[in-house]
PDB file of N, CA and C in Angstrom:
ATOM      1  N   UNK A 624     107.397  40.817  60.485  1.00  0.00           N
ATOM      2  CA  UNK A 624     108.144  41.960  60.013  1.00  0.00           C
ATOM      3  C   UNK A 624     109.613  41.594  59.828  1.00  0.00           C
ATOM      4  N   UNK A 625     109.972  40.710  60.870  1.00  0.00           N
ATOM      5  CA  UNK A 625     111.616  40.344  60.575  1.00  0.00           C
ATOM      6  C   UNK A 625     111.826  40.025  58.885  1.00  0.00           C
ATOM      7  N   UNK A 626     110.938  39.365  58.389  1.00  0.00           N
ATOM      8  CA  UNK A 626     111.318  38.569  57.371  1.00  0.00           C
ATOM      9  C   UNK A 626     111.404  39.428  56.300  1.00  0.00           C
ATOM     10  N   UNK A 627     110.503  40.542  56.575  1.00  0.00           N
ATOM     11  CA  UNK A 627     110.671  41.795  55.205  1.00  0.00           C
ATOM     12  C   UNK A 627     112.405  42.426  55.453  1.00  0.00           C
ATOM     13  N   UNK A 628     112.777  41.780  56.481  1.00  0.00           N
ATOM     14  CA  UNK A 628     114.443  42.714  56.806  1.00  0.00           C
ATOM     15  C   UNK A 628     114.976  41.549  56.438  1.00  0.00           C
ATOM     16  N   UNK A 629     115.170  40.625  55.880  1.00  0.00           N
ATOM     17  CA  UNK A 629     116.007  39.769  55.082  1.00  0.00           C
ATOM     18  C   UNK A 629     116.348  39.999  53.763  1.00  0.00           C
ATOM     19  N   UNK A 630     117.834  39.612  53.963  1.00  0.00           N
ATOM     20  CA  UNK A 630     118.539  39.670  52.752  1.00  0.00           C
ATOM     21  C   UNK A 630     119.538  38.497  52.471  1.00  0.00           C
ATOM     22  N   UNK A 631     119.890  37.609  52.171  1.00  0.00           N
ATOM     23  CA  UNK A 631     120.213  36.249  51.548  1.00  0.00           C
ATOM     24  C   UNK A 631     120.520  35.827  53.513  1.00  0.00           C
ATOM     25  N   UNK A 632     119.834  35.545  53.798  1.00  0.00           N
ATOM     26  CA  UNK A 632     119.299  34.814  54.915  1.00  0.00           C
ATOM     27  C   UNK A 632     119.631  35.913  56.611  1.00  0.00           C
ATOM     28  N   UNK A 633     120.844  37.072  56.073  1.00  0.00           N
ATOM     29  CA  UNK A 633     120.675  37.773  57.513  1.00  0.00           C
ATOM     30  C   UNK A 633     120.071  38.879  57.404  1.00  0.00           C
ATOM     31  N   UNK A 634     119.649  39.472  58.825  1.00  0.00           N
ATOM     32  CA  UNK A 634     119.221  40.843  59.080  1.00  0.00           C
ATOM     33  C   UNK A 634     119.584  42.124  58.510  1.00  0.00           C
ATOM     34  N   UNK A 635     118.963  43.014  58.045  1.00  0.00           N
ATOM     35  CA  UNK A 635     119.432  44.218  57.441  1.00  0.00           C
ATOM     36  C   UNK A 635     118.849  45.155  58.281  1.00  0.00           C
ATOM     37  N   UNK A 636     119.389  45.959  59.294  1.00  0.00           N
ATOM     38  CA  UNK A 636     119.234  46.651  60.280  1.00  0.00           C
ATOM     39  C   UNK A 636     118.296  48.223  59.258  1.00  0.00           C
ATOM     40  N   UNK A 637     117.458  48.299  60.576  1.00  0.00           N
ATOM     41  CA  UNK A 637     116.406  49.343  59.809  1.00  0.00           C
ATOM     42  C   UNK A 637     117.445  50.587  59.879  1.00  0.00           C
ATOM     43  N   UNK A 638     116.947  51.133  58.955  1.00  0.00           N
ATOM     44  CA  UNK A 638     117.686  52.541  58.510  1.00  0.00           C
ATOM     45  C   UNK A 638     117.592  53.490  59.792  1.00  0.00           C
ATOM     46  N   UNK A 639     118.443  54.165  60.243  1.00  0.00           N
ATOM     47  CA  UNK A 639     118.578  55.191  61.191  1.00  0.00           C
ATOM     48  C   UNK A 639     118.056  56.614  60.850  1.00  0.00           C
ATOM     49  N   UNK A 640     117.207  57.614  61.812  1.00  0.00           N
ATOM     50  CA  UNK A 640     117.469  58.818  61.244  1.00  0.00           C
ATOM     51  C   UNK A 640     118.257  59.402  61.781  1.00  0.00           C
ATOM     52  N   UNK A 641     118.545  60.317  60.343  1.00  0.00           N
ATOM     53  CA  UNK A 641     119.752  61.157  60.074  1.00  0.00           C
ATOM     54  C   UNK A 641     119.790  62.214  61.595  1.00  0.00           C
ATOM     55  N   UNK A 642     121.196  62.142  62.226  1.00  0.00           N
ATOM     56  CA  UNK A 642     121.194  63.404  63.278  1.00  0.00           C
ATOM     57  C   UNK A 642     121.711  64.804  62.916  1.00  0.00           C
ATOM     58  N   UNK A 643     121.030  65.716  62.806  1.00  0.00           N
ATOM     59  CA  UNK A 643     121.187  67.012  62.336  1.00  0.00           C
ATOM     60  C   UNK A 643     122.202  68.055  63.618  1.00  0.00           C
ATOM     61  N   UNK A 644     123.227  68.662  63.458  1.00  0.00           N
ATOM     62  CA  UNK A 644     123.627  69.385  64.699  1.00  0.00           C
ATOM     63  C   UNK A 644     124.237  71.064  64.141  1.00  0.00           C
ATOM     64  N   UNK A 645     123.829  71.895  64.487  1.00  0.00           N
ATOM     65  CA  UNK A 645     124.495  73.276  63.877  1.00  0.00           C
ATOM     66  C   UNK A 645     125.264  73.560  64.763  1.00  0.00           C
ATOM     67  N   UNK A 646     126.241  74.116  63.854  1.00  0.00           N
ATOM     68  CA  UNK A 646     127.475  74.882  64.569  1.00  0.00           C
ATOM     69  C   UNK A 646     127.242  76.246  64.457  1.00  0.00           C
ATOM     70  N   UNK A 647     127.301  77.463  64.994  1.00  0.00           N
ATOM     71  CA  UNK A 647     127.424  78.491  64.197  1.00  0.00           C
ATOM     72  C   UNK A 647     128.823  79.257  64.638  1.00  0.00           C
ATOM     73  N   UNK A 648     129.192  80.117  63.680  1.00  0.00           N
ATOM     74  CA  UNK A 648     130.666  80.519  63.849  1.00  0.00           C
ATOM     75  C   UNK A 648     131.066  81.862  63.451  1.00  0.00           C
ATOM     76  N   UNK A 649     131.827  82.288  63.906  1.00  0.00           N
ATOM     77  CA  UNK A 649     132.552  84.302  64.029  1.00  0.00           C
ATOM     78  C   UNK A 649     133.195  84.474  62.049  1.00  0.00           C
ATOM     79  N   UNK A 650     132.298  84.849  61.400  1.00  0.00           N
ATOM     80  CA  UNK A 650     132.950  85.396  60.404  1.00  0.00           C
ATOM     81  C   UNK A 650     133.024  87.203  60.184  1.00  0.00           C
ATOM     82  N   UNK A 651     134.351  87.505  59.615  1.00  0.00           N
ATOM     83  CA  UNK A 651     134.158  88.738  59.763  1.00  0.00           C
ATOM     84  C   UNK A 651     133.645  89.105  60.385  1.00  0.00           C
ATOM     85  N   UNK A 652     132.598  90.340  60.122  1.00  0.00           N
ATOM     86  CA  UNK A 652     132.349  91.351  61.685  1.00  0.00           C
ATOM     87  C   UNK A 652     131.174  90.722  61.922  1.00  0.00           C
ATOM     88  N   UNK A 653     130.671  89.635  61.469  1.00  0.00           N
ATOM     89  CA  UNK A 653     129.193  88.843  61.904  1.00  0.00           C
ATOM     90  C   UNK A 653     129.413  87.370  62.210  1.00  0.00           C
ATOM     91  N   UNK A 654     128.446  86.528  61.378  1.00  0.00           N
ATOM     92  CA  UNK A 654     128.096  84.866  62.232  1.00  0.00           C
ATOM     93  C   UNK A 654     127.960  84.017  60.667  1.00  0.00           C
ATOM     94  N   UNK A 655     128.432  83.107  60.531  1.00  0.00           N
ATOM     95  CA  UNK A 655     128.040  81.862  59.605  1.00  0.00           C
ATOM     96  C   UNK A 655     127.378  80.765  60.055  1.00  0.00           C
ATOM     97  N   UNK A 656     127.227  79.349  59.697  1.00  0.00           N
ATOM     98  CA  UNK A 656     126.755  78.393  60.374  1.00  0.00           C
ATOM     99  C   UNK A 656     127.696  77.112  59.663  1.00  0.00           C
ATOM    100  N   UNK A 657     127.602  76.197  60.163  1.00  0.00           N
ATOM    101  CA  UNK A 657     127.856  74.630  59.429  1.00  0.00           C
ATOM    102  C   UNK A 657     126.614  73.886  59.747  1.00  0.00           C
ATOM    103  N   UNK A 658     125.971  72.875  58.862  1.00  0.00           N
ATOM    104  CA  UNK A 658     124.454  72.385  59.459  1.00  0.00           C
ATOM    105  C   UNK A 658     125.371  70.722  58.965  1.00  0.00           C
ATOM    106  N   UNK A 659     125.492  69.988  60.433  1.00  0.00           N
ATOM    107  CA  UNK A 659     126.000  68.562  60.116  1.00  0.00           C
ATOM    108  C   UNK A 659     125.350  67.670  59.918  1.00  0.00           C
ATOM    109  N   UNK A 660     125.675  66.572  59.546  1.00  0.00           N
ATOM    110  CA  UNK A 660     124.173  65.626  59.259  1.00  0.00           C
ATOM    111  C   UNK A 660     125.502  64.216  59.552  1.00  0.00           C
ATOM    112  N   UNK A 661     124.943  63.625  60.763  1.00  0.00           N
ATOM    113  CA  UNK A 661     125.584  62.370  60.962  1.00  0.00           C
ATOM    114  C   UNK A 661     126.757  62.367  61.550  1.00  0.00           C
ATOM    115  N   UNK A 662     127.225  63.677  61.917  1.00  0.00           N
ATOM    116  CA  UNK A 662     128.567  64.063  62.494  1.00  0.00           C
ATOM    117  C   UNK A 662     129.710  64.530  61.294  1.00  0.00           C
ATOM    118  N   UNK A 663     129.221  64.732  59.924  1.00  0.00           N
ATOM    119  CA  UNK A 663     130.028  65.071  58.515  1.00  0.00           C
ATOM    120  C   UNK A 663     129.210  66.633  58.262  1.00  0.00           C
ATOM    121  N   UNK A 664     130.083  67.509  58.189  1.00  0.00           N
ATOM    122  CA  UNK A 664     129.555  68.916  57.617  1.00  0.00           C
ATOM    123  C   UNK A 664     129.170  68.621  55.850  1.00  0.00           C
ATOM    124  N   UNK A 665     128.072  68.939  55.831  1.00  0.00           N
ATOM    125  CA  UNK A 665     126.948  69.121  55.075  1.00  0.00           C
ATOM    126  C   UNK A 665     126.780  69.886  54.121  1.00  0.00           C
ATOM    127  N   UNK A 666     126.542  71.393  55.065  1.00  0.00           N
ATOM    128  CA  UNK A 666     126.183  73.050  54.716  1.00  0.00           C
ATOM    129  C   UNK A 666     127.785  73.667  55.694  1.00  0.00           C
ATOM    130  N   UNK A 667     128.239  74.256  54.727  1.00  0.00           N
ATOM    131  CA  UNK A 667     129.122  75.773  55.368  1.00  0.00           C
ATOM    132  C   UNK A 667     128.502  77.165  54.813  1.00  0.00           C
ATOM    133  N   UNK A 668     128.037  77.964  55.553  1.00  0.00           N
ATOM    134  CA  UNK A 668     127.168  78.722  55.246  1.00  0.00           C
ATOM    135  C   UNK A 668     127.626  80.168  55.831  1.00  0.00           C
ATOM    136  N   UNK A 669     129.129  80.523  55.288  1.00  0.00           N
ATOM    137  CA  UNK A 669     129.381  81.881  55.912  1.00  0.00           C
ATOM    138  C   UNK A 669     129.030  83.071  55.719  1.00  0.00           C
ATOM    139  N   UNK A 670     128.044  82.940  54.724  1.00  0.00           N
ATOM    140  CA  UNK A 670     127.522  84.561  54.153  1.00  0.00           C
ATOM    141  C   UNK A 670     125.548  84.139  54.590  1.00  0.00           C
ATOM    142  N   UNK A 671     124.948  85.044  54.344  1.00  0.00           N
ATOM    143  CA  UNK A 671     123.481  85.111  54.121  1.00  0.00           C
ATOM    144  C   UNK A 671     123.219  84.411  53.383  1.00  0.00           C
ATOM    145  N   UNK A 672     121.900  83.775  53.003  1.00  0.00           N
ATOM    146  CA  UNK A 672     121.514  82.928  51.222  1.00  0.00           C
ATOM    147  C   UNK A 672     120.214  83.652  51.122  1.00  0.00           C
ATOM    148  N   UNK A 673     120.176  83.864  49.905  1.00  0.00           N
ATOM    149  CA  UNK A 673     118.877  84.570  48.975  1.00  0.00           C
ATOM    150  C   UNK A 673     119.861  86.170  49.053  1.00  0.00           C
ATOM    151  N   UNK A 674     120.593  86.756  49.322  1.00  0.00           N
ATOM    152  CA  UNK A 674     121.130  88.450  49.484  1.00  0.00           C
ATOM    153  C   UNK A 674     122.579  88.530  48.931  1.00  0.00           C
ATOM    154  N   UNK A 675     122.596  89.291  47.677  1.00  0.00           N
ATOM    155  CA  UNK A 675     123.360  89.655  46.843  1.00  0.00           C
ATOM    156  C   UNK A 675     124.717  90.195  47.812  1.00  0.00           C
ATOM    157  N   UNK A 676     125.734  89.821  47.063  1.00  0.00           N
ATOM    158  CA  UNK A 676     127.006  90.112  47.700  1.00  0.00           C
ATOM    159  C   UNK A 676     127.160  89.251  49.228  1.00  0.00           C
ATOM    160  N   UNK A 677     128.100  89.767  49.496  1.00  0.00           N
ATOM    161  CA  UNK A 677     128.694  88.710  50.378  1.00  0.00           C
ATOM    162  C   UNK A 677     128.537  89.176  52.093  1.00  0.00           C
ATOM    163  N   UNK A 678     127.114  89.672  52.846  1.00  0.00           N
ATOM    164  CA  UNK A 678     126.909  89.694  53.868  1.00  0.00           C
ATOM    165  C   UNK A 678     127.215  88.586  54.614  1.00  0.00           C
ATOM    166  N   UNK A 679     127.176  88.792  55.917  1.00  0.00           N
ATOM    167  CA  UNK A 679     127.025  88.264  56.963  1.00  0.00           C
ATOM    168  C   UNK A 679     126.128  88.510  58.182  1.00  0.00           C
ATOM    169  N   UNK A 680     126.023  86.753  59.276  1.00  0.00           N
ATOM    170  CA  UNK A 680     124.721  87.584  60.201  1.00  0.00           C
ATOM    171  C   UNK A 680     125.067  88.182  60.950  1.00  0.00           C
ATOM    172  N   UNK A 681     124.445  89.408  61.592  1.00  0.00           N
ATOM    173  CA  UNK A 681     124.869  90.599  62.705  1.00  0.00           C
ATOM    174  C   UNK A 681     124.783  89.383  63.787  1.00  0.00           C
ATOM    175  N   UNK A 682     123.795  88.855  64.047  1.00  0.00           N
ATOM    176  CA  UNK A 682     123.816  88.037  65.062  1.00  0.00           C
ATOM    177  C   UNK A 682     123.959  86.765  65.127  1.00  0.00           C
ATOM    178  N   UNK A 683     125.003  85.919  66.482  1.00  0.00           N
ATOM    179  CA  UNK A 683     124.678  84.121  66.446  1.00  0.00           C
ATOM    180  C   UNK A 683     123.103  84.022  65.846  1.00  0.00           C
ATOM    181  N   UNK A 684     122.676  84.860  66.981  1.00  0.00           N
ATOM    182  CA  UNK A 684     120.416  84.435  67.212  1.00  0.00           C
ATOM    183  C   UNK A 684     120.330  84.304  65.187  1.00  0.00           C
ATOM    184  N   UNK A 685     120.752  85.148  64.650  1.00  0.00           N
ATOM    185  CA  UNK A 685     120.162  85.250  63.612  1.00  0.00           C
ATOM    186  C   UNK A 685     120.657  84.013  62.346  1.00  0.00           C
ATOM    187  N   UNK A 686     122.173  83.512  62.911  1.00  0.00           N
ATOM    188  CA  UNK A 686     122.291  82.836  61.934  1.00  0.00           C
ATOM    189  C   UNK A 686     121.905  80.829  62.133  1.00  0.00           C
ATOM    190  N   UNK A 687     121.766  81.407  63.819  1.00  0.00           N
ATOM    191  CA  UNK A 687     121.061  79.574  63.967  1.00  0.00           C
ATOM    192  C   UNK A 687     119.523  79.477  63.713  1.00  0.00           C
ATOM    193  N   UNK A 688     118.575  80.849  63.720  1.00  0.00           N
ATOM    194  CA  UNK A 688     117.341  80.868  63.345  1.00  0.00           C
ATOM    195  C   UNK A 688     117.151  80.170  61.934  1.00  0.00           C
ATOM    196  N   UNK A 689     117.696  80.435  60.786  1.00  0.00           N
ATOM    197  CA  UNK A 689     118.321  80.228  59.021  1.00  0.00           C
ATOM    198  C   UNK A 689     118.590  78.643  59.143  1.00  0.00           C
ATOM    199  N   UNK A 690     119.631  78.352  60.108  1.00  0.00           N
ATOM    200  CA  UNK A 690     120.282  76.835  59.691  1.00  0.00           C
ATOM    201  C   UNK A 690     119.264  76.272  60.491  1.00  0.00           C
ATOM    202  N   UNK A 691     118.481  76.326  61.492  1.00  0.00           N
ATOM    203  CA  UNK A 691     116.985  75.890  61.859  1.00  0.00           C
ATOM    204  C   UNK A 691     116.045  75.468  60.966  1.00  0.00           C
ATOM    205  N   UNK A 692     116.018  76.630  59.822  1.00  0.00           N
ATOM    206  CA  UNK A 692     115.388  76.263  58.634  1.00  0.00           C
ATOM    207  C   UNK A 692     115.735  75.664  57.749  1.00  0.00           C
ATOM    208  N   UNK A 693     116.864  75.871  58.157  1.00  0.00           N
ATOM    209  CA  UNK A 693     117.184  74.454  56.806  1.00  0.00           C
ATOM    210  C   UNK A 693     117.605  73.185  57.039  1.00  0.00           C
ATOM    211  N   UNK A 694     117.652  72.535  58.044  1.00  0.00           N
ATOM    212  CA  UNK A 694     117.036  71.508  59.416  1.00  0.00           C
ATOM    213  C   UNK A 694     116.175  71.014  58.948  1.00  0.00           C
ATOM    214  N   UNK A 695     115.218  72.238  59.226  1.00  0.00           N
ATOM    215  CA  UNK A 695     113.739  71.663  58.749  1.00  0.00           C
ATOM    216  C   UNK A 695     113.262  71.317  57.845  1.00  0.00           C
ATOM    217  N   UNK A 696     113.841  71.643  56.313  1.00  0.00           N
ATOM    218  CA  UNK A 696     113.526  71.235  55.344  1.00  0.00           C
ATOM    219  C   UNK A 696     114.128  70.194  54.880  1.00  0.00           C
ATOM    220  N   UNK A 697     115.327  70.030  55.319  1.00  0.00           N
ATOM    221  CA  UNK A 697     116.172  68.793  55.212  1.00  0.00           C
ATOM    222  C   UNK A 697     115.753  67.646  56.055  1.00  0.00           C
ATOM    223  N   UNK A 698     115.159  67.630  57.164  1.00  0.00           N
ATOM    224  CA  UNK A 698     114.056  67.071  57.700  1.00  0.00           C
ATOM    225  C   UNK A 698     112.856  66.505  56.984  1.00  0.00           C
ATOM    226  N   UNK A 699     112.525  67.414  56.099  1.00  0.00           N
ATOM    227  CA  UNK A 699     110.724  67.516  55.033  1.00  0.00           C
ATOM    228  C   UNK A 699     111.180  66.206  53.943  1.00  0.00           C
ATOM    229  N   UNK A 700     112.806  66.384  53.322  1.00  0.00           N
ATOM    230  CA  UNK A 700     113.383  65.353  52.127  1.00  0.00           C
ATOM    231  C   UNK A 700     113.939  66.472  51.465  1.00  0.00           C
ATOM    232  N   UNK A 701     113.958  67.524  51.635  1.00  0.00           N
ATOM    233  CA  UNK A 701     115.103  68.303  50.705  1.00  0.00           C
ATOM    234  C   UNK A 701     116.501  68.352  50.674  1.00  0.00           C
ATOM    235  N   UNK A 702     117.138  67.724  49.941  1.00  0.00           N
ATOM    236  CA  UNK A 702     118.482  67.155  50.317  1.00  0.00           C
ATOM    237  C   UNK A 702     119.727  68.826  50.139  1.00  0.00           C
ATOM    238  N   UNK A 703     119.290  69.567  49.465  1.00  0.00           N
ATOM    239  CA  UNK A 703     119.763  70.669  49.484  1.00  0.00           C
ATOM    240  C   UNK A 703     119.209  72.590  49.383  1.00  0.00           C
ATOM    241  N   UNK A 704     118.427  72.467  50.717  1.00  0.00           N
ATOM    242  CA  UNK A 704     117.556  73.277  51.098  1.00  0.00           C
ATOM    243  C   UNK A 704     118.000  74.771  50.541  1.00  0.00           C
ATOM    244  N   UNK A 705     117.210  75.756  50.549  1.00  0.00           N
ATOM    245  CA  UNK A 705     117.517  76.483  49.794  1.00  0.00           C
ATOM    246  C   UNK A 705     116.349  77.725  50.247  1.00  0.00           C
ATOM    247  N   UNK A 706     116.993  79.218  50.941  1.00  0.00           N
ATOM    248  CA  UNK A 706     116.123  79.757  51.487  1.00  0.00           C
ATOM    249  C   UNK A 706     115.650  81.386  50.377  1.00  0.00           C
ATOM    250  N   UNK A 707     114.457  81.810  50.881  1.00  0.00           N
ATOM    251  CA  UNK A 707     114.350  82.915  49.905  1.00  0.00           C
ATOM    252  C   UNK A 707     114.061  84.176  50.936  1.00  0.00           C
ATOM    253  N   UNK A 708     114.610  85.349  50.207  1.00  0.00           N
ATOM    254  CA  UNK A 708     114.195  86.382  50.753  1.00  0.00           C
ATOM    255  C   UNK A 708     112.932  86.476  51.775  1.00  0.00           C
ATOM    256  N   UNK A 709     111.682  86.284  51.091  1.00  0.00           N
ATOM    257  CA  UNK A 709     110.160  86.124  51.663  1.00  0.00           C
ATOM    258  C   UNK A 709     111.041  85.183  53.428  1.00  0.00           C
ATOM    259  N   UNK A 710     111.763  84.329  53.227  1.00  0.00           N
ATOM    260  CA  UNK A 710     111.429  83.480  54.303  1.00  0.00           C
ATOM    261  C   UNK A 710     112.504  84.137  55.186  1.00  0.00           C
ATOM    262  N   UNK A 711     113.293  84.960  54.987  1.00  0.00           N
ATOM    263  CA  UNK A 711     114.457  85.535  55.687  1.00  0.00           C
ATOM    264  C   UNK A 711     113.485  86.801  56.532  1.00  0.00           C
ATOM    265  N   UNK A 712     112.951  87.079  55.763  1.00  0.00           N
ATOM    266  CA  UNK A 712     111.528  88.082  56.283  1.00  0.00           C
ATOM    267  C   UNK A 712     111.000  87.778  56.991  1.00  0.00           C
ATOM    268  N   UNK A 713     110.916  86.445  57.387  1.00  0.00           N
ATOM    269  CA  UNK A 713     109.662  85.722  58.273  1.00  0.00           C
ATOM    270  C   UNK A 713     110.440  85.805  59.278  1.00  0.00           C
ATOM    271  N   UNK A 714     111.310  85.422  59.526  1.00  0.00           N
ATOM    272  CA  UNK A 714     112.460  84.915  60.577  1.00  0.00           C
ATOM    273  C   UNK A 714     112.803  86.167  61.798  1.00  0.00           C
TER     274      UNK A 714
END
């Protein structure tokens, strides 16, 4: 296996996975999130996604449940996850 990690005669260190960490944070009278990837903000996410106009979450619980999900899909290979009503429903 070493030898498939060569590149003009040294080691090419296997790829790392990506570390995911959420912040979530006090906007207006509710909650936003940041979703980091590698220790670099990623996602700033101060309103709801999929809901017209410019809400916010009533709750922390509610807005790290969302950046959870989009964790997870960014996890799956979706490099810019993207949530819908139906799944805000689920939550």
């Amino acid at each position: 296996m070493e030898e498939n990690n060569k590149h003009n005669g040294n080691l090419i260190p296997e790829p790392q996975p990506a570390v995911y960490e959420i912040k979530t944070f006090p906007e207006g009278y509710g909650f936003g999130f940041d979703i980091y990837v590698n220790n670099e903000k990623y996602i700033h996410q101060p309103n709801i996604p999929a809901v017209n106009g410019l809400h916010t979450f009533v709750s922390e619980g509610e807005a790290k449940k969302v950046a959870e999900l989009m964790v997870k899909k960014m996890q799956e290979g979706m490099t810019h996850p993207t949530i819908s009503q139906e799944e805000l429903k689920e939550l």
